[in-house]
Amino acid sequence: MSQKEIIYFGDPMCSWCYGFTNVIQELRASYSDRASVRLVMGGLRPDGTHVVDDRYRNFLRGHWQEISERTGQPFDLTILENTGWIYDTEKACRAVVVARRLKPEVEWEYFAAAQRGFYHHNHNPNDPESFARIGETFGIEREVFLKAYADAESIEATQEDFRQARSVGVDSFPTVLVRDERGLAALTIGYRPLQALVGPLEHWLGQ
């Protein structure tokens, strides 16, 4: 493994992370031969206490429209027609961890698919079946996915990702850190376009 590491802290249900999708994909494609690139689930709202009421719905609608305008990512706002559902991001994060456990080579692609599932296709973010269906598109059998999704190892592995984020002070997403023999440094905390990251990244890689 390369001495240099790029670590992306994200959450499938983080709207700015969805806006950041193309940036992180291009970054991986351009730099994975010069540094290892690792994905860590950040846990934006993992406690199951955020109920989507009228006020929260109105906030999300404006927030998502702003992100779509700034990043070009397509949002379907239909899911916001309903209130009373729980904005719990642990479940989506756990689904990515399950994909990592069962088929590590599809982790990044599964992460992006889970983002599209929620923001563009309005999948139920609290239904394990919705995540299992995404898994099937990557060749993971439904029953295998659901069993792994419910087991204690996946739940604990997801919490370990959250702890990794908190242990280095990451509590907003997307965040990209870089690590080398000198330690950790922030490439970006929050959304930034790719062109804003290339210069600092090239400088770091050249050191």
PDB file of C-alpha atoms in Angstrom:
ATOM      1  CA  MET A   1       0.000   0.000   0.000  1.00  0.00           C
ATOM      2  CA  SER A   2       1.131   3.515  -0.761  1.00  0.00           C
ATOM      3  CA  GLN A   3       2.577   5.507   2.112  1.00  0.00           C
ATOM      4  CA  LYS A   4       0.191   8.270   1.195  1.00  0.00           C
ATOM      5  CA  GLU A   5      -3.499   7.913   1.876  1.00  0.00           C
ATOM      6  CA  ILE A   6      -6.559   9.945   0.918  1.00  0.00           C
ATOM      7  CA  ILE A   7      -9.472   9.369   3.297  1.00  0.00           C
ATOM      8  CA  TYR A   8     -12.994  10.373   2.350  1.00  0.00           C
ATOM      9  CA  PHE A   9     -15.493  10.742   5.193  1.00  0.00           C
ATOM     10  CA  GLY A  10     -19.007  10.710   3.791  1.00  0.00           C
ATOM     11  CA  ASP A  11     -22.565   9.585   4.392  1.00  0.00           C
ATOM     12  CA  PRO A  12     -24.970   8.285   1.724  1.00  0.00           C
ATOM     13  CA  MET A  13     -27.760  10.481   3.122  1.00  0.00           C
ATOM     14  CA  CYS A  14     -25.635  13.622   3.370  1.00  0.00           C
ATOM     15  CA  SER A  15     -26.892  15.921   0.628  1.00  0.00           C
ATOM     16  CA  TRP A  16     -23.591  17.764   0.179  1.00  0.00           C
ATOM     17  CA  CYS A  17     -21.870  14.366  -0.123  1.00  0.00           C
ATOM     18  CA  TYR A  18     -24.294  13.553  -2.925  1.00  0.00           C
ATOM     19  CA  GLY A  19     -23.340  16.849  -4.523  1.00  0.00           C
ATOM     20  CA  PHE A  20     -19.683  15.864  -4.079  1.00  0.00           C
ATOM     21  CA  THR A  21     -20.160  12.511  -5.886  1.00  0.00           C
ATOM     22  CA  ASN A  22     -18.583  13.479  -9.203  1.00  0.00           C
ATOM     23  CA  VAL A  23     -15.716  15.264  -7.471  1.00  0.00           C
ATOM     24  CA  ILE A  24     -14.693  12.288  -5.352  1.00  0.00           C
ATOM     25  CA  GLN A  25     -15.138   9.875  -8.252  1.00  0.00           C
ATOM     26  CA  GLU A  26     -12.872  11.961 -10.473  1.00  0.00           C
ATOM     27  CA  LEU A  27     -10.383  12.343  -7.643  1.00  0.00           C
ATOM     28  CA  ARG A  28     -10.258   8.565  -7.173  1.00  0.00           C
ATOM     29  CA  ALA A  29      -9.865   7.963 -10.886  1.00  0.00           C
ATOM     30  CA  SER A  30      -7.039  10.489 -11.161  1.00  0.00           C
ATOM     31  CA  TYR A  31      -5.063   9.777  -7.987  1.00  0.00           C
ATOM     32  CA  SER A  32      -5.619   6.187  -6.867  1.00  0.00           C
ATOM     33  CA  ASP A  33      -2.380   5.179  -8.592  1.00  0.00           C
ATOM     34  CA  ARG A  34      -0.419   7.662  -6.451  1.00  0.00           C
ATOM     35  CA  ALA A  35      -2.149   7.249  -3.084  1.00  0.00           C
ATOM     36  CA  SER A  36      -4.556   4.769  -1.560  1.00  0.00           C
ATOM     37  CA  VAL A  37      -8.095   6.132  -1.325  1.00  0.00           C
ATOM     38  CA  ARG A  38     -10.263   4.969   1.570  1.00  0.00           C
ATOM     39  CA  LEU A  39     -13.947   5.490   2.312  1.00  0.00           C
ATOM     40  CA  VAL A  40     -15.184   5.959   5.889  1.00  0.00           C
ATOM     41  CA  MET A  41     -18.836   6.301   6.850  1.00  0.00           C
ATOM     42  CA  GLY A  42     -19.194   9.493   8.855  1.00  0.00           C
ATOM     43  CA  GLY A  43     -22.634   9.106  10.419  1.00  0.00           C
ATOM     44  CA  LEU A  44     -24.364  12.409   9.725  1.00  0.00           C
ATOM     45  CA  ARG A  45     -27.546  11.751  11.725  1.00  0.00           C
ATOM     46  CA  PRO A  46     -27.208   8.200  13.011  1.00  0.00           C
ATOM     47  CA  ASP A  47     -29.387   8.353  16.092  1.00  0.00           C
ATOM     48  CA  GLY A  48     -32.867   7.984  14.602  1.00  0.00           C
ATOM     49  CA  THR A  49     -34.237  11.084  16.310  1.00  0.00           C
ATOM     50  CA  HIS A  50     -34.690  13.404  13.301  1.00  0.00           C
ATOM     51  CA  VAL A  51     -38.365  13.210  12.340  1.00  0.00           C
ATOM     52  CA  VAL A  52     -39.211  14.929   9.063  1.00  0.00           C
ATOM     53  CA  ASP A  53     -41.935  17.412  10.004  1.00  0.00           C
ATOM     54  CA  ASP A  54     -43.147  20.425   8.017  1.00  0.00           C
ATOM     55  CA  ARG A  55     -40.354  22.681   9.235  1.00  0.00           C
ATOM     56  CA  TYR A  56     -37.590  20.150   8.548  1.00  0.00           C
ATOM     57  CA  ARG A  57     -39.125  19.303   5.180  1.00  0.00           C
ATOM     58  CA  ASN A  58     -39.044  22.951   4.123  1.00  0.00           C
ATOM     59  CA  PHE A  59     -35.421  23.223   5.232  1.00  0.00           C
ATOM     60  CA  LEU A  60     -34.465  20.116   3.243  1.00  0.00           C
ATOM     61  CA  ARG A  61     -36.284  21.285   0.126  1.00  0.00           C
ATOM     62  CA  GLY A  62     -34.409  24.569   0.034  1.00  0.00           C
ATOM     63  CA  HIS A  63     -31.136  22.894   0.933  1.00  0.00           C
ATOM     64  CA  TRP A  64     -31.427  20.275  -1.803  1.00  0.00           C
ATOM     65  CA  GLN A  65     -32.401  22.819  -4.438  1.00  0.00           C
ATOM     66  CA  GLU A  66     -29.347  24.902  -3.564  1.00  0.00           C
ATOM     67  CA  ILE A  67     -27.041  21.876  -3.803  1.00  0.00           C
ATOM     68  CA  SER A  68     -28.532  20.824  -7.128  1.00  0.00           C
ATOM     69  CA  GLU A  69     -28.008  24.314  -8.562  1.00  0.00           C
ATOM     70  CA  ARG A  70     -24.434  24.496  -7.301  1.00  0.00           C
ATOM     71  CA  THR A  71     -23.284  20.970  -8.196  1.00  0.00           C
ATOM     72  CA  GLY A  72     -25.552  19.859 -11.048  1.00  0.00           C
ATOM     73  CA  GLN A  73     -26.621  16.712  -9.229  1.00  0.00           C
ATOM     74  CA  PRO A  74     -30.264  15.731  -9.927  1.00  0.00           C
ATOM     75  CA  PHE A  75     -32.639  15.616  -6.954  1.00  0.00           C
ATOM     76  CA  ASP A  76     -36.189  14.265  -6.889  1.00  0.00           C
ATOM     77  CA  LEU A  77     -38.042  16.138  -4.151  1.00  0.00           C
ATOM     78  CA  THR A  78     -41.070  13.809  -4.167  1.00  0.00           C
ATOM     79  CA  ILE A  79     -40.001  12.119  -0.945  1.00  0.00           C
ATOM     80  CA  LEU A  80     -40.484  15.455   0.817  1.00  0.00           C
ATOM     81  CA  GLU A  81     -44.206  15.336   0.090  1.00  0.00           C
ATOM     82  CA  ASN A  82     -44.453  12.954   3.039  1.00  0.00           C
ATOM     83  CA  THR A  83     -43.782  13.814   6.672  1.00  0.00           C
ATOM     84  CA  GLY A  84     -43.371  11.634   9.747  1.00  0.00           C
ATOM     85  CA  TRP A  85     -40.491   9.525   8.473  1.00  0.00           C
ATOM     86  CA  ILE A  86     -37.151   9.290  10.246  1.00  0.00           C
ATOM     87  CA  TYR A  87     -34.033  10.836   8.744  1.00  0.00           C
ATOM     88  CA  ASP A  88     -31.718   8.179  10.171  1.00  0.00           C
ATOM     89  CA  THR A  89     -28.455   7.876   8.260  1.00  0.00           C
ATOM     90  CA  GLU A  90     -27.056   4.903  10.204  1.00  0.00           C
ATOM     91  CA  LYS A  91     -29.054   2.492   8.069  1.00  0.00           C
ATOM     92  CA  ALA A  92     -27.645   3.751   4.769  1.00  0.00           C
ATOM     93  CA  CYS A  93     -24.132   3.853   6.223  1.00  0.00           C
ATOM     94  CA  ARG A  94     -24.541   0.281   7.427  1.00  0.00           C
ATOM     95  CA  ALA A  95     -25.618  -0.790   3.947  1.00  0.00           C
ATOM     96  CA  VAL A  96     -22.334   0.528   2.537  1.00  0.00           C
ATOM     97  CA  VAL A  97     -20.413  -1.288   5.268  1.00  0.00           C
ATOM     98  CA  VAL A  98     -22.262  -4.494   4.348  1.00  0.00           C
ATOM     99  CA  ALA A  99     -21.267  -4.059   0.710  1.00  0.00           C
ATOM    100  CA  ARG A 100     -17.669  -3.513   1.864  1.00  0.00           C
ATOM    101  CA  ARG A 101     -17.787  -6.713   3.931  1.00  0.00           C
ATOM    102  CA  LEU A 102     -19.410  -8.881   1.270  1.00  0.00           C
ATOM    103  CA  LYS A 103     -17.824  -7.514  -1.891  1.00  0.00           C
ATOM    104  CA  PRO A 104     -15.100  -4.948  -1.132  1.00  0.00           C
ATOM    105  CA  GLU A 105     -14.450  -4.131  -4.774  1.00  0.00           C
ATOM    106  CA  VAL A 106     -17.931  -2.586  -5.173  1.00  0.00           C
ATOM    107  CA  GLU A 107     -17.865  -0.444  -2.007  1.00  0.00           C
ATOM    108  CA  TRP A 108     -17.419   2.906  -3.759  1.00  0.00           C
ATOM    109  CA  GLU A 109     -19.912   2.105  -6.499  1.00  0.00           C
ATOM    110  CA  TYR A 110     -22.431   0.881  -3.939  1.00  0.00           C
ATOM    111  CA  PHE A 111     -21.986   4.097  -1.967  1.00  0.00           C
ATOM    112  CA  ALA A 112     -22.811   6.182  -5.056  1.00  0.00           C
ATOM    113  CA  ALA A 113     -25.754   3.927  -5.899  1.00  0.00           C
ATOM    114  CA  ALA A 114     -27.159   4.322  -2.380  1.00  0.00           C
ATOM    115  CA  GLN A 115     -26.884   8.091  -2.768  1.00  0.00           C
ATOM    116  CA  ARG A 116     -28.766   7.999  -6.070  1.00  0.00           C
ATOM    117  CA  GLY A 117     -31.287   5.617  -4.563  1.00  0.00           C
ATOM    118  CA  PHE A 118     -32.294   8.138  -1.927  1.00  0.00           C
ATOM    119  CA  TYR A 119     -31.845  11.480  -3.654  1.00  0.00           C
ATOM    120  CA  HIS A 120     -32.800  10.635  -7.225  1.00  0.00           C
ATOM    121  CA  HIS A 121     -35.061   7.585  -6.891  1.00  0.00           C
ATOM    122  CA  ASN A 122     -36.615   8.253  -3.465  1.00  0.00           C
ATOM    123  CA  HIS A 123     -35.858   4.834  -1.984  1.00  0.00           C
ATOM    124  CA  ASN A 124     -37.105   4.374   1.567  1.00  0.00           C
ATOM    125  CA  PRO A 125     -33.985   5.072   3.677  1.00  0.00           C
ATOM    126  CA  ASN A 126     -35.320   2.987   6.575  1.00  0.00           C
ATOM    127  CA  ASP A 127     -36.106  -0.181   4.615  1.00  0.00           C
ATOM    128  CA  PRO A 128     -33.339  -2.815   4.477  1.00  0.00           C
ATOM    129  CA  GLU A 129     -34.982  -4.241   1.361  1.00  0.00           C
ATOM    130  CA  SER A 130     -34.207  -1.048  -0.544  1.00  0.00           C
ATOM    131  CA  PHE A 131     -30.514  -1.495   0.215  1.00  0.00           C
ATOM    132  CA  ALA A 132     -30.657  -5.200  -0.618  1.00  0.00           C
ATOM    133  CA  ARG A 133     -32.092  -4.393  -4.044  1.00  0.00           C
ATOM    134  CA  ILE A 134     -29.129  -2.130  -4.717  1.00  0.00           C
ATOM    135  CA  GLY A 135     -26.869  -4.958  -3.580  1.00  0.00           C
ATOM    136  CA  GLU A 136     -28.445  -7.276  -6.131  1.00  0.00           C
ATOM    137  CA  THR A 137     -27.338  -4.933  -8.923  1.00  0.00           C
ATOM    138  CA  PHE A 138     -23.763  -5.639  -7.782  1.00  0.00           C
ATOM    139  CA  GLY A 139     -24.240  -9.389  -7.642  1.00  0.00           C
ATOM    140  CA  ILE A 140     -24.922  -9.673  -3.902  1.00  0.00           C
ATOM    141  CA  GLU A 141     -27.815 -12.016  -3.210  1.00  0.00           C
ATOM    142  CA  ARG A 142     -30.739 -10.467  -1.378  1.00  0.00           C
ATOM    143  CA  GLU A 143     -30.812 -13.002   1.443  1.00  0.00           C
ATOM    144  CA  VAL A 144     -27.059 -12.779   1.952  1.00  0.00           C
ATOM    145  CA  PHE A 145     -27.224  -8.986   2.091  1.00  0.00           C
ATOM    146  CA  LEU A 146     -30.149  -8.902   4.525  1.00  0.00           C
ATOM    147  CA  LYS A 147     -28.530 -11.431   6.840  1.00  0.00           C
ATOM    148  CA  ALA A 148     -25.290  -9.449   6.940  1.00  0.00           C
ATOM    149  CA  TYR A 149     -27.228  -6.200   7.354  1.00  0.00           C
ATOM    150  CA  ALA A 150     -28.912  -7.461  10.502  1.00  0.00           C
ATOM    151  CA  ASP A 151     -25.929  -9.100  12.156  1.00  0.00           C
ATOM    152  CA  ALA A 152     -23.988  -7.616  15.038  1.00  0.00           C
ATOM    153  CA  GLU A 153     -20.711  -7.505  13.120  1.00  0.00           C
ATOM    154  CA  SER A 154     -22.073  -5.080  10.528  1.00  0.00           C
ATOM    155  CA  ILE A 155     -23.670  -2.904  13.187  1.00  0.00           C
ATOM    156  CA  GLU A 156     -20.394  -2.747  15.111  1.00  0.00           C
ATOM    157  CA  ALA A 157     -18.327  -2.161  11.957  1.00  0.00           C
ATOM    158  CA  THR A 158     -20.551   0.793  11.125  1.00  0.00           C
ATOM    159  CA  GLN A 159     -20.081   2.238  14.595  1.00  0.00           C
ATOM    160  CA  GLU A 160     -16.331   1.761  14.186  1.00  0.00           C
ATOM    161  CA  ASP A 161     -16.432   3.929  11.055  1.00  0.00           C
ATOM    162  CA  PHE A 162     -18.273   6.594  13.030  1.00  0.00           C
ATOM    163  CA  ARG A 163     -15.665   6.368  15.796  1.00  0.00           C
ATOM    164  CA  GLN A 164     -12.856   6.729  13.263  1.00  0.00           C
ATOM    165  CA  ALA A 165     -14.416   9.945  12.020  1.00  0.00           C
ATOM    166  CA  ARG A 166     -14.892  11.381  15.486  1.00  0.00           C
ATOM    167  CA  SER A 167     -11.414  10.317  16.608  1.00  0.00           C
ATOM    168  CA  VAL A 168      -9.842  12.656  14.061  1.00  0.00           C
ATOM    169  CA  GLY A 169     -12.320  15.446  14.701  1.00  0.00           C
ATOM    170  CA  VAL A 170     -14.489  14.940  11.620  1.00  0.00           C
ATOM    171  CA  ASP A 171     -18.126  15.798  12.242  1.00  0.00           C
ATOM    172  CA  SER A 172     -19.179  17.492   8.990  1.00  0.00           C
ATOM    173  CA  PHE A 173     -19.373  15.958   5.543  1.00  0.00           C
ATOM    174  CA  PRO A 174     -17.995  15.639   2.975  1.00  0.00           C
ATOM    175  CA  THR A 175     -14.512  15.799   4.467  1.00  0.00           C
ATOM    176  CA  VAL A 176     -11.338  14.617   2.757  1.00  0.00           C
ATOM    177  CA  LEU A 177      -8.174  14.157   4.796  1.00  0.00           C
ATOM    178  CA  VAL A 178      -4.733  13.181   3.554  1.00  0.00           C
ATOM    179  CA  ARG A 179      -2.279  11.128   5.555  1.00  0.00           C
ATOM    180  CA  ASP A 180       1.435  10.565   5.125  1.00  0.00           C
ATOM    181  CA  GLU A 181       4.412   9.968   7.407  1.00  0.00           C
ATOM    182  CA  ARG A 182       3.945  13.446   8.866  1.00  0.00           C
ATOM    183  CA  GLY A 183       0.357  12.754   9.918  1.00  0.00           C
ATOM    184  CA  LEU A 184      -3.084  13.993   8.864  1.00  0.00           C
ATOM    185  CA  ALA A 185      -4.061  17.180   7.055  1.00  0.00           C
ATOM    186  CA  ALA A 186      -7.380  18.405   5.658  1.00  0.00           C
ATOM    187  CA  LEU A 187      -7.785  18.610   1.896  1.00  0.00           C
ATOM    188  CA  THR A 188     -11.344  19.864   2.227  1.00  0.00           C
ATOM    189  CA  ILE A 189     -13.983  20.162   4.920  1.00  0.00           C
ATOM    190  CA  GLY A 190     -17.230  20.579   3.032  1.00  0.00           C
ATOM    191  CA  TYR A 191     -18.001  20.675  -0.665  1.00  0.00           C
ATOM    192  CA  ARG A 192     -15.437  22.098  -3.057  1.00  0.00           C
ATOM    193  CA  PRO A 193     -15.175  21.587  -6.817  1.00  0.00           C
ATOM    194  CA  LEU A 194     -12.431  19.383  -8.162  1.00  0.00           C
ATOM    195  CA  GLN A 195     -10.404  22.262  -9.603  1.00  0.00           C
ATOM    196  CA  ALA A 196     -10.058  23.714  -6.114  1.00  0.00           C
ATOM    197  CA  LEU A 197      -8.568  20.465  -4.820  1.00  0.00           C
ATOM    198  CA  VAL A 198      -6.128  19.578  -7.587  1.00  0.00           C
ATOM    199  CA  GLY A 199      -3.464  22.161  -6.702  1.00  0.00           C
ATOM    200  CA  PRO A 200      -3.280  21.331  -2.977  1.00  0.00           C
ATOM    201  CA  LEU A 201      -3.389  17.608  -3.750  1.00  0.00           C
ATOM    202  CA  GLU A 202      -0.599  17.819  -6.299  1.00  0.00           C
ATOM    203  CA  HIS A 203       1.483  19.829  -3.844  1.00  0.00           C
ATOM    204  CA  TRP A 204       0.951  17.224  -1.120  1.00  0.00           C
ATOM    205  CA  LEU A 205       1.743  14.320  -3.445  1.00  0.00           C
ATOM    206  CA  GLY A 206       4.924  16.029  -4.576  1.00  0.00           C
ATOM    207  CA  GLN A 207       6.288  16.495  -1.069  1.00  0.00           C
TER     208      GLN A 207
END
